[in-house]
Amino acid sequence: MRVLVVGSGGREHALAWAIAASPLVDRLYCAPGNAGIAEEAECVPIGASDIAGLVDFCRREGIEFVVVGPEAPLVAGLVDALETEGVPAFGPTAAAAAVEGSKGFAKELCDRAGIPTAPWRRFRDSAAAKRYIARKNRMPIVVKADGLAAGKGVTIAHDRNDAFRAVDAALVEQSFGEAGREIVIEDFLAGEELSFFALCDGTDALPLAAARDFKRVGDGDTGPNTGGMGAISPVPALTPVLEGRIMDRVMMPALAAMRVQSRPFKGVLYAGLMLTEEGPRLLEFNARFGDPEAQVLMMRLISDPLPAMLAAHDGVLRRVDLRWHTDAALCVVLAAKGYPDEPERGSTIRGLDRAAADRQVKIFHAATRRHGEELIADGGRVLGVTALGRDYAEARTRAYAAVNQIDWPQGFYRCDIGPR
Ligand code: AMP
Ligand code: GLY
């Protein structure tokens, strides 16, 4: 079949790489893709948010299945537009992607479905928000822009003044535009974080492997939040009992509540969880794979992902079983200096062939492009060096050995990716 992957990050490279190996695929396209994806798929210069352009391309090329990577086109209704034109697509409709597109919607869903989450309130008025904060006597407190803010909409405020500033930034200064017209304020939760993924077909959910990502830019979890500087899978803390509990108390209730609201969720439901002393608590839902979590997941996946994605689309996930390497996978992200604020663009990266010589290592590209023979860094997160090993120590050694082969003085990475 003719398949299109939408997106241009490391996640989409991992998805394209896994899908390209499927015997079901005759031709694989990616819009817009990057220099690494171009080795797995035919890249077409259509932006991930150009809904009309993507629909038009699918009709013209007879695309039979579309896999959407990033959240923005999902929330903007790409899947709805494709399905209206008879093009099957993997991912939620805009109505279902609201679990990610609106934090207030997600929190209401939690309350309705009895999903454990931090106590919260939503506000449009800054004075009311500040009165709520003033009544709280436990700090830190968490202030979140309601809408999509590219990972920058969450402030962990360590005192009331920090929290007031975050409220004003969103509601008064409108630093997040539309996405910050409303905010959610919630209690701070302490614990270890876990990214939990399930394939969903509207009714059923199939748990995928779990992962942990490393959000802070610096070693030892220091510095500002990023999209993710690395990932590991599996997560040592996720026992079968805990997985069962997350499915029963978080994923299945969410699916049931979405169905009741006539927003059946199809695609990947990603629960960002905090493993607190009182049990798992939901931090956020996302409507897609994580990035760089997809890189470690695809590395561990033995089965062909395409039949599972088709089954999720067709509502027959019951029949699917996926096999995973029991090995550990570990991804180290290389980012351009200046990331996450102002990444320097345009530098040349060398040595990738050398670095990728180990067959247990795969280098997923994010923001890269070709200029003649040269590989150019073209954004914040640029490469995701991902390795498999019998255990974390082995995966880690392999990944960092490959990182050390890469000649890119304008890049940086965290040296401490691995289990705690
Ligand atoms: P979110 O986009 O809601 O997942 O928030 C981004 C990050 O902020 C999360 O991955 C956590 O590291 C942190 N975070 C969000 N909400 C909370 C909370 N209630 N307590 C502690 N940390 C949080
Ligand atoms: N790595 C976090 C995310 O994809 O949202």
PDB file of N, CA and C in Angstrom, residues 266-362:
ATOM      1  N   LYS A 266      -9.059   7.390  18.729  1.00  0.00           N
ATOM      2  CA  LYS A 266      -8.281   6.421  17.946  1.00  0.00           C
ATOM      3  C   LYS A 266      -6.888   6.975  17.749  1.00  0.00           C
ATOM      4  N   GLY A 267      -5.910   6.099  17.861  1.00  0.00           N
ATOM      5  CA  GLY A 267      -4.530   6.548  17.686  1.00  0.00           C
ATOM      6  C   GLY A 267      -3.717   6.162  18.904  1.00  0.00           C
ATOM      7  N   VAL A 268      -2.724   6.980  19.214  1.00  0.00           N
ATOM      8  CA  VAL A 268      -1.899   6.716  20.397  1.00  0.00           C
ATOM      9  C   VAL A 268      -2.315   7.665  21.505  1.00  0.00           C
ATOM     10  N   LEU A 269      -2.758   7.097  22.607  1.00  0.00           N
ATOM     11  CA  LEU A 269      -3.025   7.908  23.794  1.00  0.00           C
ATOM     12  C   LEU A 269      -1.799   7.781  24.693  1.00  0.00           C
ATOM     13  N   TYR A 270      -1.250   8.928  25.019  1.00  0.00           N
ATOM     14  CA  TYR A 270       0.006   8.993  25.774  1.00  0.00           C
ATOM     15  C   TYR A 270      -0.327   9.667  27.095  1.00  0.00           C
ATOM     16  N   ALA A 271      -0.168   8.914  28.174  1.00  0.00           N
ATOM     17  CA  ALA A 271      -0.415   9.482  29.495  1.00  0.00           C
ATOM     18  C   ALA A 271       0.921   9.837  30.123  1.00  0.00           C
ATOM     19  N   GLY A 272       1.089  11.119  30.449  1.00  0.00           N
ATOM     20  CA  GLY A 272       2.246  11.539  31.232  1.00  0.00           C
ATOM     21  C   GLY A 272       1.841  11.380  32.689  1.00  0.00           C
ATOM     22  N   LEU A 273       2.532  10.505  33.413  1.00  0.00           N
ATOM     23  CA  LEU A 273       2.114  10.163  34.778  1.00  0.00           C
ATOM     24  C   LEU A 273       3.198  10.514  35.773  1.00  0.00           C
ATOM     25  N   MET A 274       2.772  10.850  36.984  1.00  0.00           N
ATOM     26  CA  MET A 274       3.712  10.980  38.095  1.00  0.00           C
ATOM     27  C   MET A 274       3.451   9.797  39.018  1.00  0.00           C
ATOM     28  N   LEU A 275       4.498   9.034  39.295  1.00  0.00           N
ATOM     29  CA  LEU A 275       4.348   7.906  40.221  1.00  0.00           C
ATOM     30  C   LEU A 275       4.562   8.444  41.629  1.00  0.00           C
ATOM     31  N   THR A 276       3.463   8.825  42.275  1.00  0.00           N
ATOM     32  CA  THR A 276       3.560   9.425  43.610  1.00  0.00           C
ATOM     33  C   THR A 276       3.478   8.321  44.661  1.00  0.00           C
ATOM     34  N   GLU A 277       3.706   8.704  45.911  1.00  0.00           N
ATOM     35  CA  GLU A 277       3.611   7.710  46.989  1.00  0.00           C
ATOM     36  C   GLU A 277       2.198   7.172  47.115  1.00  0.00           C
ATOM     37  N   GLU A 278       1.225   7.950  46.661  1.00  0.00           N
ATOM     38  CA  GLU A 278      -0.179   7.491  46.751  1.00  0.00           C
ATOM     39  C   GLU A 278      -0.607   6.733  45.493  1.00  0.00           C
ATOM     40  N   GLY A 279       0.306   6.530  44.548  1.00  0.00           N
ATOM     41  CA  GLY A 279      -0.044   5.823  43.320  1.00  0.00           C
ATOM     42  C   GLY A 279       0.119   6.729  42.118  1.00  0.00           C
ATOM     43  N   PRO A 280      -0.131   6.201  40.895  1.00  0.00           N
ATOM     44  CA  PRO A 280       0.063   7.018  39.698  1.00  0.00           C
ATOM     45  C   PRO A 280      -0.971   8.129  39.596  1.00  0.00           C
ATOM     46  N   ARG A 281      -0.522   9.313  39.185  1.00  0.00           N
ATOM     47  CA  ARG A 281      -1.407  10.463  38.997  1.00  0.00           C
ATOM     48  C   ARG A 281      -1.172  11.013  37.598  1.00  0.00           C
ATOM     49  N   LEU A 282      -2.249  11.367  36.922  1.00  0.00           N
ATOM     50  CA  LEU A 282      -2.105  11.879  35.565  1.00  0.00           C
ATOM     51  C   LEU A 282      -1.604  13.324  35.559  1.00  0.00           C
ATOM     52  N   LEU A 283      -0.525  13.591  34.814  1.00  0.00           N
ATOM     53  CA  LEU A 283      -0.061  14.976  34.618  1.00  0.00           C
ATOM     54  C   LEU A 283      -0.701  15.563  33.369  1.00  0.00           C
ATOM     55  N   GLU A 284      -0.721  14.776  32.314  1.00  0.00           N
ATOM     56  CA  GLU A 284      -1.296  15.255  31.050  1.00  0.00           C
ATOM     57  C   GLU A 284      -1.570  14.077  30.147  1.00  0.00           C
ATOM     58  N   PHE A 285      -2.518  14.279  29.231  1.00  0.00           N
ATOM     59  CA  PHE A 285      -2.695  13.343  28.132  1.00  0.00           C
ATOM     60  C   PHE A 285      -2.110  13.981  26.889  1.00  0.00           C
ATOM     61  N   ASN A 286      -1.493  13.158  26.031  1.00  0.00           N
ATOM     62  CA  ASN A 286      -1.132  13.599  24.694  1.00  0.00           C
ATOM     63  C   ASN A 286      -1.806  12.669  23.701  1.00  0.00           C
ATOM     64  N   ALA A 287      -1.976  13.155  22.488  1.00  0.00           N
ATOM     65  CA  ALA A 287      -2.782  12.440  21.493  1.00  0.00           C
ATOM     66  C   ALA A 287      -1.918  11.796  20.421  1.00  0.00           C
ATOM     67  N   ARG A 288      -0.688  11.399  20.787  1.00  0.00           N
ATOM     68  CA  ARG A 288       0.331  11.012  19.788  1.00  0.00           C
ATOM     69  C   ARG A 288       1.469  10.315  20.517  1.00  0.00           C
ATOM     70  N   PHE A 289       2.427   9.806  19.749  1.00  0.00           N
ATOM     71  CA  PHE A 289       3.643   9.278  20.354  1.00  0.00           C
ATOM     72  C   PHE A 289       4.470  10.423  20.929  1.00  0.00           C
ATOM     73  N   GLY A 290       5.299  10.117  21.920  1.00  0.00           N
ATOM     74  CA  GLY A 290       6.244  11.105  22.431  1.00  0.00           C
ATOM     75  C   GLY A 290       7.460  11.196  21.526  1.00  0.00           C
ATOM     76  N   ASP A 291       8.169  12.282  21.656  1.00  0.00           N
ATOM     77  CA  ASP A 291       9.416  12.495  20.937  1.00  0.00           C
ATOM     78  C   ASP A 291      10.418  13.008  21.964  1.00  0.00           C
ATOM     79  N   PRO A 292      11.407  12.260  22.398  1.00  0.00           N
ATOM     80  CA  PRO A 292      12.048  11.097  21.764  1.00  0.00           C
ATOM     81  C   PRO A 292      11.588   9.718  22.244  1.00  0.00           C
ATOM     82  N   GLU A 293      10.410   9.621  22.895  1.00  0.00           N
ATOM     83  CA  GLU A 293       9.999   8.289  23.356  1.00  0.00           C
ATOM     84  C   GLU A 293       9.761   7.327  22.186  1.00  0.00           C
ATOM     85  N   ALA A 294       9.227   7.846  21.063  1.00  0.00           N
ATOM     86  CA  ALA A 294       8.963   6.968  19.914  1.00  0.00           C
ATOM     87  C   ALA A 294      10.253   6.311  19.423  1.00  0.00           C
ATOM     88  N   GLN A 295      11.370   7.014  19.559  1.00  0.00           N
ATOM     89  CA  GLN A 295      12.635   6.470  19.069  1.00  0.00           C
ATOM     90  C   GLN A 295      12.999   5.190  19.830  1.00  0.00           C
ATOM     91  N   VAL A 296      12.864   5.215  21.164  1.00  0.00           N
ATOM     92  CA  VAL A 296      13.202   3.996  21.921  1.00  0.00           C
ATOM     93  C   VAL A 296      12.121   2.925  21.744  1.00  0.00           C
ATOM     94  N   LEU A 297      10.867   3.348  21.607  1.00  0.00           N
ATOM     95  CA  LEU A 297       9.793   2.366  21.397  1.00  0.00           C
ATOM     96  C   LEU A 297       9.969   1.638  20.065  1.00  0.00           C
ATOM     97  N   MET A 298      10.209   2.364  19.000  1.00  0.00           N
ATOM     98  CA  MET A 298      10.347   1.727  17.688  1.00  0.00           C
ATOM     99  C   MET A 298      11.582   0.831  17.650  1.00  0.00           C
ATOM    100  N   MET A 299      12.608   1.217  18.387  1.00  0.00           N
ATOM    101  CA  MET A 299      13.819   0.393  18.462  1.00  0.00           C
ATOM    102  C   MET A 299      13.520  -0.947  19.131  1.00  0.00           C
ATOM    103  N   ARG A 300      12.622  -0.949  20.115  1.00  0.00           N
ATOM    104  CA  ARG A 300      12.314  -2.195  20.839  1.00  0.00           C
ATOM    105  C   ARG A 300      11.220  -3.019  20.177  1.00  0.00           C
ATOM    106  N   LEU A 301      10.493  -2.412  19.255  1.00  0.00           N
ATOM    107  CA  LEU A 301       9.354  -3.112  18.650  1.00  0.00           C
ATOM    108  C   LEU A 301       9.839  -4.162  17.649  1.00  0.00           C
ATOM    109  N   ILE A 302       9.451  -5.413  17.864  1.00  0.00           N
ATOM    110  CA  ILE A 302       9.817  -6.478  16.918  1.00  0.00           C
ATOM    111  C   ILE A 302       8.761  -6.558  15.819  1.00  0.00           C
ATOM    112  N   SER A 303       7.494  -6.411  16.200  1.00  0.00           N
ATOM    113  CA  SER A 303       6.388  -6.576  15.250  1.00  0.00           C
ATOM    114  C   SER A 303       6.331  -5.423  14.257  1.00  0.00           C
ATOM    115  N   ASP A 304       5.643  -5.680  13.169  1.00  0.00           N
ATOM    116  CA  ASP A 304       5.344  -4.645  12.176  1.00  0.00           C
ATOM    117  C   ASP A 304       4.291  -3.691  12.781  1.00  0.00           C
ATOM    118  N   PRO A 305       4.585  -2.402  12.880  1.00  0.00           N
ATOM    119  CA  PRO A 305       3.595  -1.504  13.505  1.00  0.00           C
ATOM    120  C   PRO A 305       2.384  -1.223  12.610  1.00  0.00           C
ATOM    121  N   LEU A 306       2.550  -1.421  11.296  1.00  0.00           N
ATOM    122  CA  LEU A 306       1.496  -0.974  10.380  1.00  0.00           C
ATOM    123  C   LEU A 306       0.170  -1.734  10.570  1.00  0.00           C
ATOM    124  N   PRO A 307       0.201  -3.083  10.664  1.00  0.00           N
ATOM    125  CA  PRO A 307      -1.079  -3.774  10.895  1.00  0.00           C
ATOM    126  C   PRO A 307      -1.758  -3.324  12.187  1.00  0.00           C
ATOM    127  N   ALA A 308      -0.974  -3.007  13.204  1.00  0.00           N
ATOM    128  CA  ALA A 308      -1.560  -2.563  14.472  1.00  0.00           C
ATOM    129  C   ALA A 308      -2.209  -1.193  14.297  1.00  0.00           C
ATOM    130  N   MET A 309      -1.554  -0.306  13.539  1.00  0.00           N
ATOM    131  CA  MET A 309      -2.132   1.027  13.294  1.00  0.00           C
ATOM    132  C   MET A 309      -3.401   0.906  12.453  1.00  0.00           C
ATOM    133  N   LEU A 310      -3.381   0.001  11.469  1.00  0.00           N
ATOM    134  CA  LEU A 310      -4.577  -0.212  10.648  1.00  0.00           C
ATOM    135  C   LEU A 310      -5.710  -0.766  11.512  1.00  0.00           C
ATOM    136  N   ALA A 311      -5.375  -1.685  12.409  1.00  0.00           N
ATOM    137  CA  ALA A 311      -6.404  -2.278  13.278  1.00  0.00           C
ATOM    138  C   ALA A 311      -6.994  -1.219  14.209  1.00  0.00           C
ATOM    139  N   ALA A 312      -6.147  -0.316  14.702  1.00  0.00           N
ATOM    140  CA  ALA A 312      -6.647   0.765  15.566  1.00  0.00           C
ATOM    141  C   ALA A 312      -7.618   1.625  14.764  1.00  0.00           C
ATOM    142  N   HIS A 313      -7.247   1.909  13.536  1.00  0.00           N
ATOM    143  CA  HIS A 313      -8.130   2.711  12.674  1.00  0.00           C
ATOM    144  C   HIS A 313      -9.446   1.994  12.412  1.00  0.00           C
ATOM    145  N   ASP A 314      -9.359   0.664  12.174  1.00  0.00           N
ATOM    146  CA  ASP A 314     -10.548  -0.104  11.787  1.00  0.00           C
ATOM    147  C   ASP A 314     -11.385  -0.554  12.977  1.00  0.00           C
ATOM    148  N   GLY A 315     -10.915  -0.279  14.193  1.00  0.00           N
ATOM    149  CA  GLY A 315     -11.686  -0.669  15.373  1.00  0.00           C
ATOM    150  C   GLY A 315     -11.589  -2.147  15.708  1.00  0.00           C
ATOM    151  N   VAL A 316     -10.489  -2.799  15.306  1.00  0.00           N
ATOM    152  CA  VAL A 316     -10.355  -4.239  15.582  1.00  0.00           C
ATOM    153  C   VAL A 316      -9.037  -4.542  16.314  1.00  0.00           C
ATOM    154  N   LEU A 317      -8.696  -3.685  17.244  1.00  0.00           N
ATOM    155  CA  LEU A 317      -7.439  -3.819  17.985  1.00  0.00           C
ATOM    156  C   LEU A 317      -7.395  -5.099  18.818  1.00  0.00           C
ATOM    157  N   ARG A 318      -8.573  -5.601  19.177  1.00  0.00           N
ATOM    158  CA  ARG A 318      -8.677  -6.854  19.940  1.00  0.00           C
ATOM    159  C   ARG A 318      -7.813  -7.956  19.359  1.00  0.00           C
ATOM    160  N   ARG A 319      -7.697  -7.960  18.022  1.00  0.00           N
ATOM    161  CA  ARG A 319      -6.998  -9.074  17.363  1.00  0.00           C
ATOM    162  C   ARG A 319      -5.485  -8.886  17.335  1.00  0.00           C
ATOM    163  N   VAL A 320      -5.011  -7.774  17.882  1.00  0.00           N
ATOM    164  CA  VAL A 320      -3.586  -7.448  17.704  1.00  0.00           C
ATOM    165  C   VAL A 320      -2.767  -7.795  18.941  1.00  0.00           C
ATOM    166  N   ASP A 321      -1.572  -8.308  18.675  1.00  0.00           N
ATOM    167  CA  ASP A 321      -0.618  -8.517  19.750  1.00  0.00           C
ATOM    168  C   ASP A 321       0.716  -7.994  19.224  1.00  0.00           C
ATOM    169  N   LEU A 322       1.437  -7.294  20.039  1.00  0.00           N
ATOM    170  CA  LEU A 322       2.726  -6.763  19.582  1.00  0.00           C
ATOM    171  C   LEU A 322       3.850  -7.408  20.382  1.00  0.00           C
ATOM    172  N   ARG A 323       4.942  -7.677  19.693  1.00  0.00           N
ATOM    173  CA  ARG A 323       6.098  -8.264  20.379  1.00  0.00           C
ATOM    174  C   ARG A 323       7.209  -7.219  20.514  1.00  0.00           C
ATOM    175  N   TRP A 324       7.872  -7.245  21.656  1.00  0.00           N
ATOM    176  CA  TRP A 324       8.918  -6.261  21.970  1.00  0.00           C
ATOM    177  C   TRP A 324      10.204  -6.969  22.340  1.00  0.00           C
ATOM    178  N   HIS A 325      11.323  -6.376  21.974  1.00  0.00           N
ATOM    179  CA  HIS A 325      12.596  -6.843  22.517  1.00  0.00           C
ATOM    180  C   HIS A 325      12.580  -6.609  24.015  1.00  0.00           C
ATOM    181  N   THR A 326      13.022  -7.610  24.784  1.00  0.00           N
ATOM    182  CA  THR A 326      13.112  -7.380  26.230  1.00  0.00           C
ATOM    183  C   THR A 326      14.329  -6.506  26.534  1.00  0.00           C
ATOM    184  N   ASP A 327      15.194  -6.323  25.536  1.00  0.00           N
ATOM    185  CA  ASP A 327      16.384  -5.489  25.707  1.00  0.00           C
ATOM    186  C   ASP A 327      16.008  -4.060  26.088  1.00  0.00           C
ATOM    187  N   ALA A 328      17.009  -3.335  26.558  1.00  0.00           N
ATOM    188  CA  ALA A 328      16.817  -1.929  26.882  1.00  0.00           C
ATOM    189  C   ALA A 328      17.163  -1.071  25.666  1.00  0.00           C
ATOM    190  N   ALA A 329      16.416  -0.003  25.478  1.00  0.00           N
ATOM    191  CA  ALA A 329      16.756   0.977  24.446  1.00  0.00           C
ATOM    192  C   ALA A 329      16.976   2.323  25.116  1.00  0.00           C
ATOM    193  N   LEU A 330      17.923   3.054  24.565  1.00  0.00           N
ATOM    194  CA  LEU A 330      18.293   4.340  25.157  1.00  0.00           C
ATOM    195  C   LEU A 330      18.599   5.325  24.034  1.00  0.00           C
ATOM    196  N   CYS A 331      18.033   6.512  24.141  1.00  0.00           N
ATOM    197  CA  CYS A 331      18.221   7.530  23.101  1.00  0.00           C
ATOM    198  C   CYS A 331      18.866   8.778  23.699  1.00  0.00           C
ATOM    199  N   VAL A 332      19.938   9.225  23.071  1.00  0.00           N
ATOM    200  CA  VAL A 332      20.604  10.470  23.474  1.00  0.00           C
ATOM    201  C   VAL A 332      20.341  11.501  22.376  1.00  0.00           C
ATOM    202  N   VAL A 333      19.723  12.619  22.762  1.00  0.00           N
ATOM    203  CA  VAL A 333      19.417  13.665  21.778  1.00  0.00           C
ATOM    204  C   VAL A 333      20.603  14.617  21.659  1.00  0.00           C
ATOM    205  N   LEU A 334      20.994  14.910  20.421  1.00  0.00           N
ATOM    206  CA  LEU A 334      21.982  15.958  20.177  1.00  0.00           C
ATOM    207  C   LEU A 334      21.232  17.196  19.710  1.00  0.00           C
ATOM    208  N   ALA A 335      21.452  18.291  20.407  1.00  0.00           N
ATOM    209  CA  ALA A 335      20.740  19.528  20.080  1.00  0.00           C
ATOM    210  C   ALA A 335      21.750  20.603  19.698  1.00  0.00           C
ATOM    211  N   ALA A 336      21.271  21.605  18.967  1.00  0.00           N
ATOM    212  CA  ALA A 336      22.146  22.712  18.571  1.00  0.00           C
ATOM    213  C   ALA A 336      22.335  23.650  19.760  1.00  0.00           C
ATOM    214  N   LYS A 337      23.546  24.140  19.931  1.00  0.00           N
ATOM    215  CA  LYS A 337      23.818  25.084  21.019  1.00  0.00           C
ATOM    216  C   LYS A 337      22.797  26.201  20.993  1.00  0.00           C
ATOM    217  N   GLY A 338      22.316  26.592  22.166  1.00  0.00           N
ATOM    218  CA  GLY A 338      21.287  27.628  22.236  1.00  0.00           C
ATOM    219  C   GLY A 338      19.907  27.060  22.489  1.00  0.00           C
ATOM    220  N   TYR A 339      19.692  25.770  22.175  1.00  0.00           N
ATOM    221  CA  TYR A 339      18.417  25.128  22.428  1.00  0.00           C
ATOM    222  C   TYR A 339      18.187  25.062  23.934  1.00  0.00           C
ATOM    223  N   PRO A 340      17.012  25.294  24.498  1.00  0.00           N
ATOM    224  CA  PRO A 340      15.737  25.428  23.786  1.00  0.00           C
ATOM    225  C   PRO A 340      15.371  26.872  23.392  1.00  0.00           C
ATOM    226  N   ASP A 341      16.164  27.871  23.782  1.00  0.00           N
ATOM    227  CA  ASP A 341      15.748  29.248  23.489  1.00  0.00           C
ATOM    228  C   ASP A 341      15.980  29.628  22.030  1.00  0.00           C
ATOM    229  N   GLU A 342      17.273  29.741  21.666  1.00  0.00           N
ATOM    230  CA  GLU A 342      17.610  30.207  20.314  1.00  0.00           C
ATOM    231  C   GLU A 342      18.655  29.295  19.722  1.00  0.00           C
ATOM    232  N   PRO A 343      18.253  28.145  19.204  1.00  0.00           N
ATOM    233  CA  PRO A 343      19.260  27.234  18.639  1.00  0.00           C
ATOM    234  C   PRO A 343      19.951  27.853  17.433  1.00  0.00           C
ATOM    235  N   GLU A 344      21.285  27.639  17.370  1.00  0.00           N
ATOM    236  CA  GLU A 344      22.039  28.126  16.205  1.00  0.00           C
ATOM    237  C   GLU A 344      21.772  27.191  15.038  1.00  0.00           C
ATOM    238  N   ARG A 345      21.445  27.744  13.915  1.00  0.00           N
ATOM    239  CA  ARG A 345      21.180  26.934  12.722  1.00  0.00           C
ATOM    240  C   ARG A 345      22.338  26.999  11.752  1.00  0.00           C
ATOM    241  N   GLY A 346      22.407  25.994  10.874  1.00  0.00           N
ATOM    242  CA  GLY A 346      23.280  26.098   9.706  1.00  0.00           C
ATOM    243  C   GLY A 346      24.645  25.453   9.842  1.00  0.00           C
ATOM    244  N   SER A 347      24.972  24.853  11.006  1.00  0.00           N
ATOM    245  CA  SER A 347      26.299  24.241  11.119  1.00  0.00           C
ATOM    246  C   SER A 347      26.309  22.859  10.450  1.00  0.00           C
ATOM    247  N   THR A 348      27.542  22.388  10.153  1.00  0.00           N
ATOM    248  CA  THR A 348      27.699  21.119   9.429  1.00  0.00           C
ATOM    249  C   THR A 348      28.000  19.979  10.402  1.00  0.00           C
ATOM    250  N   ILE A 349      27.360  18.848  10.168  1.00  0.00           N
ATOM    251  CA  ILE A 349      27.553  17.659  11.010  1.00  0.00           C
ATOM    252  C   ILE A 349      28.322  16.617  10.196  1.00  0.00           C
ATOM    253  N   ARG A 350      29.369  16.050  10.810  1.00  0.00           N
ATOM    254  CA  ARG A 350      30.154  15.027  10.107  1.00  0.00           C
ATOM    255  C   ARG A 350      30.275  13.773  10.972  1.00  0.00           C
ATOM    256  N   GLY A 351      30.636  12.693  10.318  1.00  0.00           N
ATOM    257  CA  GLY A 351      30.969  11.471  11.068  1.00  0.00           C
ATOM    258  C   GLY A 351      29.796  10.545  11.343  1.00  0.00           C
ATOM    259  N   LEU A 352      28.640  10.801  10.721  1.00  0.00           N
ATOM    260  CA  LEU A 352      27.479   9.957  11.018  1.00  0.00           C
ATOM    261  C   LEU A 352      27.656   8.525  10.551  1.00  0.00           C
ATOM    262  N   ASP A 353      28.314   8.312   9.416  1.00  0.00           N
ATOM    263  CA  ASP A 353      28.490   6.945   8.920  1.00  0.00           C
ATOM    264  C   ASP A 353      29.279   6.120   9.930  1.00  0.00           C
ATOM    265  N   ARG A 354      30.343   6.740  10.434  1.00  0.00           N
ATOM    266  CA  ARG A 354      31.171   6.083  11.445  1.00  0.00           C
ATOM    267  C   ARG A 354      30.323   5.753  12.673  1.00  0.00           C
ATOM    268  N   ALA A 355      29.532   6.731  13.091  1.00  0.00           N
ATOM    269  CA  ALA A 355      28.749   6.574  14.316  1.00  0.00           C
ATOM    270  C   ALA A 355      27.682   5.498  14.170  1.00  0.00           C
ATOM    271  N   ALA A 356      27.177   5.343  12.951  1.00  0.00           N
ATOM    272  CA  ALA A 356      26.072   4.405  12.736  1.00  0.00           C
ATOM    273  C   ALA A 356      26.564   3.011  12.352  1.00  0.00           C
ATOM    274  N   ALA A 357      27.878   2.765  12.469  1.00  0.00           N
ATOM    275  CA  ALA A 357      28.429   1.479  12.018  1.00  0.00           C
ATOM    276  C   ALA A 357      27.929   0.321  12.885  1.00  0.00           C
ATOM    277  N   ASP A 358      27.701   0.552  14.171  1.00  0.00           N
ATOM    278  CA  ASP A 358      27.194  -0.489  15.077  1.00  0.00           C
ATOM    279  C   ASP A 358      25.746  -0.800  14.706  1.00  0.00           C
ATOM    280  N   ARG A 359      25.463  -2.082  14.437  1.00  0.00           N
ATOM    281  CA  ARG A 359      24.109  -2.443  13.977  1.00  0.00           C
ATOM    282  C   ARG A 359      23.048  -2.301  15.068  1.00  0.00           C
ATOM    283  N   GLN A 360      23.491  -2.206  16.300  1.00  0.00           N
ATOM    284  CA  GLN A 360      22.525  -2.017  17.400  1.00  0.00           C
ATOM    285  C   GLN A 360      22.273  -0.539  17.657  1.00  0.00           C
ATOM    286  N   VAL A 361      22.801   0.308  16.773  1.00  0.00           N
ATOM    287  CA  VAL A 361      22.611   1.756  16.941  1.00  0.00           C
ATOM    288  C   VAL A 361      21.874   2.288  15.720  1.00  0.00           C
ATOM    289  N   LYS A 362      20.903   3.138  15.963  1.00  0.00           N
ATOM    290  CA  LYS A 362      20.224   3.826  14.858  1.00  0.00           C
ATOM    291  C   LYS A 362      20.215   5.321  15.182  1.00  0.00           C
TER     292      LYS A 362
END
